PDB file of C-alpha atoms in Angstrom:
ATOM      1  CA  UNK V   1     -38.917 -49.115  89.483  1.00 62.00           C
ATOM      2  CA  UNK V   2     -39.367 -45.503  88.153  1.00 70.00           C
ATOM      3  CA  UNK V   3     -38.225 -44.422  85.382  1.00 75.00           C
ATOM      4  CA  UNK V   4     -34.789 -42.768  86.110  1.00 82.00           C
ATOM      5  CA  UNK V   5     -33.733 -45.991  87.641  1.00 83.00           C
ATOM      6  CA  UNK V   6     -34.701 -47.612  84.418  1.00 87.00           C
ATOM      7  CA  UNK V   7     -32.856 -45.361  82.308  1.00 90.00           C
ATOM      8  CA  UNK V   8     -29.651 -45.456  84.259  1.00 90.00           C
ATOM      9  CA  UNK V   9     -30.041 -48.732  83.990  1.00 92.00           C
ATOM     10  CA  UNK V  10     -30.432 -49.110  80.435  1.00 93.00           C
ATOM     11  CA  UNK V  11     -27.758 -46.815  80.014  1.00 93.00           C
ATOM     12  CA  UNK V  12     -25.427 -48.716  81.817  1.00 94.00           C
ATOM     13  CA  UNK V  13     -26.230 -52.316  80.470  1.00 95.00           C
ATOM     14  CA  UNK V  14     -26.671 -51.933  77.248  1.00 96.00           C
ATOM     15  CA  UNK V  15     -22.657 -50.637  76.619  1.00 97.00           C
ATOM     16  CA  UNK V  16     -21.676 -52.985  79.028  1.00 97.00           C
ATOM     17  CA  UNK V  17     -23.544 -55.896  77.158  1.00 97.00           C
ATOM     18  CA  UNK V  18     -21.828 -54.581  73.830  1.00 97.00           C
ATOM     19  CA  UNK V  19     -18.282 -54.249  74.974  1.00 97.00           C
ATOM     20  CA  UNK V  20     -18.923 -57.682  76.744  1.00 96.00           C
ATOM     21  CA  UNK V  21     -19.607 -59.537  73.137  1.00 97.00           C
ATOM     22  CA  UNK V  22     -16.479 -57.616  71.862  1.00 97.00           C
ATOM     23  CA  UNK V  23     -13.906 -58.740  74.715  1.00 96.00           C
ATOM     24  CA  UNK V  24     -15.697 -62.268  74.223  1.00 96.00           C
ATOM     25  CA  UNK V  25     -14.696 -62.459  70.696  1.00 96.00           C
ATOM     26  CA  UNK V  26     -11.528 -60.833  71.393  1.00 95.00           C
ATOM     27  CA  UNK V  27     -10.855 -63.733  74.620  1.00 94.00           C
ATOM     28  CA  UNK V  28     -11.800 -66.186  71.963  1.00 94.00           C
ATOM     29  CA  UNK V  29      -9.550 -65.060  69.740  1.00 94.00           C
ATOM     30  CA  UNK V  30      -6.531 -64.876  72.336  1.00 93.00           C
ATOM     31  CA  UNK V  31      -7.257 -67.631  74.424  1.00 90.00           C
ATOM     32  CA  UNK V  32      -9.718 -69.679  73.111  1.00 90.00           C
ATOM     33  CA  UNK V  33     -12.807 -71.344  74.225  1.00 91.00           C
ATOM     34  CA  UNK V  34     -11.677 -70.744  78.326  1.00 90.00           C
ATOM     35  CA  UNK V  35     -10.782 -67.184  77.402  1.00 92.00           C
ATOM     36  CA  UNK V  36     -14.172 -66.663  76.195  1.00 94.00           C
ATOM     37  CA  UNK V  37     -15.810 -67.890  78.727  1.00 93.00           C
ATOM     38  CA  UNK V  38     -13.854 -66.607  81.215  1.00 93.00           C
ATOM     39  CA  UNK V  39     -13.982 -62.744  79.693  1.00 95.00           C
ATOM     40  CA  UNK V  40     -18.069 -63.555  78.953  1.00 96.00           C
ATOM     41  CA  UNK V  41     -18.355 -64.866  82.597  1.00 95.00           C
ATOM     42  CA  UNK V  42     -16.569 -61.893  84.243  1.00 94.00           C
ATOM     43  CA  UNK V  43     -18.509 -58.959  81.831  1.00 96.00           C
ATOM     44  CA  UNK V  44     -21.547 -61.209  83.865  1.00 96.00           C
ATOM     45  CA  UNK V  45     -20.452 -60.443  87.180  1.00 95.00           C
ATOM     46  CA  UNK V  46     -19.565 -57.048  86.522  1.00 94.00           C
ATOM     47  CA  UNK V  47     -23.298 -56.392  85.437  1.00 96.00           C
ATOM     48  CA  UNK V  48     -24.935 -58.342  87.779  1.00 95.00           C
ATOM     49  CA  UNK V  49     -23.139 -56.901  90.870  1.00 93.00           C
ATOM     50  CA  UNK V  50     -23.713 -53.403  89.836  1.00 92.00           C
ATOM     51  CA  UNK V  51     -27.301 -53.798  87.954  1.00 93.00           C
ATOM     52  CA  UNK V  52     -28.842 -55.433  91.177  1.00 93.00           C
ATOM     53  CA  UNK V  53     -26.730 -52.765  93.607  1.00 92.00           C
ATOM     54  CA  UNK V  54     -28.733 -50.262  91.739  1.00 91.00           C
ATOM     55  CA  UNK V  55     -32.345 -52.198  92.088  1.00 91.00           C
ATOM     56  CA  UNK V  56     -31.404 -52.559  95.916  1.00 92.00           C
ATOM     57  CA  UNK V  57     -31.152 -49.116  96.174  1.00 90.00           C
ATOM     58  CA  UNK V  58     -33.696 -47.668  94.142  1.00 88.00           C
ATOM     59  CA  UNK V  59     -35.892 -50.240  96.474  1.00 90.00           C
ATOM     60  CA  UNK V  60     -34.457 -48.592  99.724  1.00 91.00           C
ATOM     61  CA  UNK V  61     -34.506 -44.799  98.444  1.00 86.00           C
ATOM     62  CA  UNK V  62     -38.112 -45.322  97.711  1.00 87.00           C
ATOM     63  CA  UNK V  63     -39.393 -47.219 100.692  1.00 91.00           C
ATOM     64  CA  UNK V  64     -37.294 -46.108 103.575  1.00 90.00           C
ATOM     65  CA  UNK V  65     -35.656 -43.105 102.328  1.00 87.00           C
ATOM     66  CA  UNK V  66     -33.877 -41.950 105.608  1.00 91.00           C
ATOM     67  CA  UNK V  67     -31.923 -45.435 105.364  1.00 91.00           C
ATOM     68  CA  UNK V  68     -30.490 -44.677 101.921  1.00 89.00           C
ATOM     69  CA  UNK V  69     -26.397 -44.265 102.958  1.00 93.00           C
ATOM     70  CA  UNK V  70     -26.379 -46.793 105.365  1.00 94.00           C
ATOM     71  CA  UNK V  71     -28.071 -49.134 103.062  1.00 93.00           C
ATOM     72  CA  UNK V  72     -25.681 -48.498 100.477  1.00 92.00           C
ATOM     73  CA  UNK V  73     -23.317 -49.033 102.837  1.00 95.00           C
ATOM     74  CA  UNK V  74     -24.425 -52.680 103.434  1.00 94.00           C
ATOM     75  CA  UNK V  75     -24.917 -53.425 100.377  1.00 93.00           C
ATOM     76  CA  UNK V  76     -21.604 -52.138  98.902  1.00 91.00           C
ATOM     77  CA  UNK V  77     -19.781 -54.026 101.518  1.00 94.00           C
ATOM     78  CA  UNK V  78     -21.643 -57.394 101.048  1.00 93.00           C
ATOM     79  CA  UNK V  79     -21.587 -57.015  97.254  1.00 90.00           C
ATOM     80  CA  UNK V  80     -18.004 -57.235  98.323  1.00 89.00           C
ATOM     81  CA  UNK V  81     -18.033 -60.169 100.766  1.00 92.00           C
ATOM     82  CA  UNK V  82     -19.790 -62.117  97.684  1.00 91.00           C
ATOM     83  CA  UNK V  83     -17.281 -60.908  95.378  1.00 86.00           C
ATOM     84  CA  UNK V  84     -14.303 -62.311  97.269  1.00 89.00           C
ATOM     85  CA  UNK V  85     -16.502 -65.748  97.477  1.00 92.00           C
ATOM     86  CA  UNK V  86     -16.830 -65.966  93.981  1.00 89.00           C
ATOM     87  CA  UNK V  87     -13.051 -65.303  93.284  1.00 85.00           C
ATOM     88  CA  UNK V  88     -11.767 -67.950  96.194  1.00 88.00           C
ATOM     89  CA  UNK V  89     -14.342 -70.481  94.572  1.00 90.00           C
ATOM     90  CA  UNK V  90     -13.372 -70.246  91.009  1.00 87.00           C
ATOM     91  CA  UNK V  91      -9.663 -69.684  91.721  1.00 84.00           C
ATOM     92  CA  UNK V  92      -8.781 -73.497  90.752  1.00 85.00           C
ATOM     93  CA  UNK V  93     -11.525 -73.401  88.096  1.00 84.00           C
ATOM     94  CA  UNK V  94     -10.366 -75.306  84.938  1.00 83.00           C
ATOM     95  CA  UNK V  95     -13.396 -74.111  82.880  1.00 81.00           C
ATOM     96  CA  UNK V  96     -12.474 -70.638  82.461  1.00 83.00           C
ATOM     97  CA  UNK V  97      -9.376 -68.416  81.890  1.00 88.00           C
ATOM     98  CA  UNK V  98      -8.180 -66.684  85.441  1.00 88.00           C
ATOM     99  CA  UNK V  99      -6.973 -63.568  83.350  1.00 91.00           C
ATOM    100  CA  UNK V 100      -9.842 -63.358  80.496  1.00 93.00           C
ATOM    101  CA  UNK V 101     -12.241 -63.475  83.574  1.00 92.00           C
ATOM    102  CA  UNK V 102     -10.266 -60.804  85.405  1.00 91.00           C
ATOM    103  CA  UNK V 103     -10.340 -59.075  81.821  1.00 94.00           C
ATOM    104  CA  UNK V 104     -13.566 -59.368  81.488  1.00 94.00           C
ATOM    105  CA  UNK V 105     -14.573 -58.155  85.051  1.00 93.00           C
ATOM    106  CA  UNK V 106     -12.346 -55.181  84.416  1.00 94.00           C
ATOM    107  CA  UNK V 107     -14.159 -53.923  80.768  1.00 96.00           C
ATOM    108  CA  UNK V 108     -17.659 -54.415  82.609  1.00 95.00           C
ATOM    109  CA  UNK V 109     -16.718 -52.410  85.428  1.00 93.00           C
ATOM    110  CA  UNK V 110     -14.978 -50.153  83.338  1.00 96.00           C
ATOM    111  CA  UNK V 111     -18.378 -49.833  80.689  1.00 97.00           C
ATOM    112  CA  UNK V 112     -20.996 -50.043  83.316  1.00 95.00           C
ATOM    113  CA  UNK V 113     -19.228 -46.742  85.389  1.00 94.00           C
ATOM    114  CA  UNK V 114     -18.886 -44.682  81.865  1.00 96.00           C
ATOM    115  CA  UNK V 115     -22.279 -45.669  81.256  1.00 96.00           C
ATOM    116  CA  UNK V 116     -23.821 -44.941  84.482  1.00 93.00           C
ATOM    117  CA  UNK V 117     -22.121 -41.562  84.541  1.00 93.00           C
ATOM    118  CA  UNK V 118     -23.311 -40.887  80.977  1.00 95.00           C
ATOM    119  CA  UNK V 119     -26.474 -41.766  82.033  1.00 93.00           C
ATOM    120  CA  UNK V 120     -27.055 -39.470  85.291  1.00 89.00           C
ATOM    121  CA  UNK V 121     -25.303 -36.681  83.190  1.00 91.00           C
ATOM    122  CA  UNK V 122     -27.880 -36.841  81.045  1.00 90.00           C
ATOM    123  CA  UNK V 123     -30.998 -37.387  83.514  1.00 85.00           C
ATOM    124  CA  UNK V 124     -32.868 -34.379  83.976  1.00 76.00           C
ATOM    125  CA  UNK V 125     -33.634 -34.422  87.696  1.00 72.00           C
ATOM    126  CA  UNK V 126     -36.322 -32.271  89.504  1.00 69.00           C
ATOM    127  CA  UNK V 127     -34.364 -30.272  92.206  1.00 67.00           C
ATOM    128  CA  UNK V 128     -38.071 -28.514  93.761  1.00 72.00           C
ATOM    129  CA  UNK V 129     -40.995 -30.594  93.183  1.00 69.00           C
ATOM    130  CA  UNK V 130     -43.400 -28.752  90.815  1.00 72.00           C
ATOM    131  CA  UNK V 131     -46.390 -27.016  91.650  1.00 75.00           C
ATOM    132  CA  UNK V 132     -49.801 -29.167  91.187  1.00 67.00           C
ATOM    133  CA  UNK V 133     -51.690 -28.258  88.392  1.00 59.00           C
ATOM    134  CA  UNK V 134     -54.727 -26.989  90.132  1.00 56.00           C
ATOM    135  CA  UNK V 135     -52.819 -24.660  91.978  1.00 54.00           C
ATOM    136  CA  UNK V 136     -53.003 -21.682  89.529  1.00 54.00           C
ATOM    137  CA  UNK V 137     -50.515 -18.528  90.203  1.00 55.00           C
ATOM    138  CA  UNK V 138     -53.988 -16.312  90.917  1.00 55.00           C
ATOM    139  CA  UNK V 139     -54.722 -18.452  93.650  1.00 54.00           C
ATOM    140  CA  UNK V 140     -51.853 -18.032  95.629  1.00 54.00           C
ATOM    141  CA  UNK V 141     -52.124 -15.346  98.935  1.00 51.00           C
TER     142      UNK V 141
END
């Protein structure tokens, strides 16, 4: 992983992780032991789906960069496909909320974009690779 993946990364989880254990404690507090799970469980989600969307592609812009749109493409779209799994599989769940987890999918999303934008806003990015170090300015004809 290089390092600006890391530090989007980090940028984005560690909000999202902190605005998760605040909707948790406010789903507690509203609905109980299923709200909290069910806001905990869809912070979760929300991470997951957009932490490992962002490892998939930092894999695929570094080992096949001429695939990068289409890959995020396919991965977008079954990030999706999984997505609408997940929600017809726990729709009769009795273990969790239905709204806290929609709640809590919705905060996550919410806090993992802010973050991620914060983050690349504040990544300085090399637009011109530099010049190598033994390459002195005398030395160019």
């Amino acid at each position: 992983m290089q390092s600006n993946d890391a530090r989007i990364i980090r940028g984005a989880a560690i909000p999202t992780a902190a605005v998760g254990v605040l909707a948790t404690a406010v789903g507690a507090g509203v609905a109980g032991v299923d709200g909290a799970s069910g806001v905990a469980f869809g912070v979760l989600v929300a991470a997951a789906f957009f932490g490992g969307g962002l490892l998939s592609l930092g894999y695929v812009g570094r080992r096949w960069p001429d695939l990068f749109f289409g890959a995020a493409f396919l991965i977008y779209t079954t990030q999706m496909g999984i997505l609408l799994v997940l929600l017809l599989l726990l729709r009769d769940a009795s273990f969790l909320n239905g709204r806290a987890f929609a709640a809590g999918v919705l905060a996550g999303l919410a806090t993992w974009l802010a973050g991620q934008v914060r983050a690349h806003l504040r990544l300085k990015t090399l637009y011109v690779e530099p010049e190598r170090a033994s390459v002195s300015a005398g030395d160019r004809s």
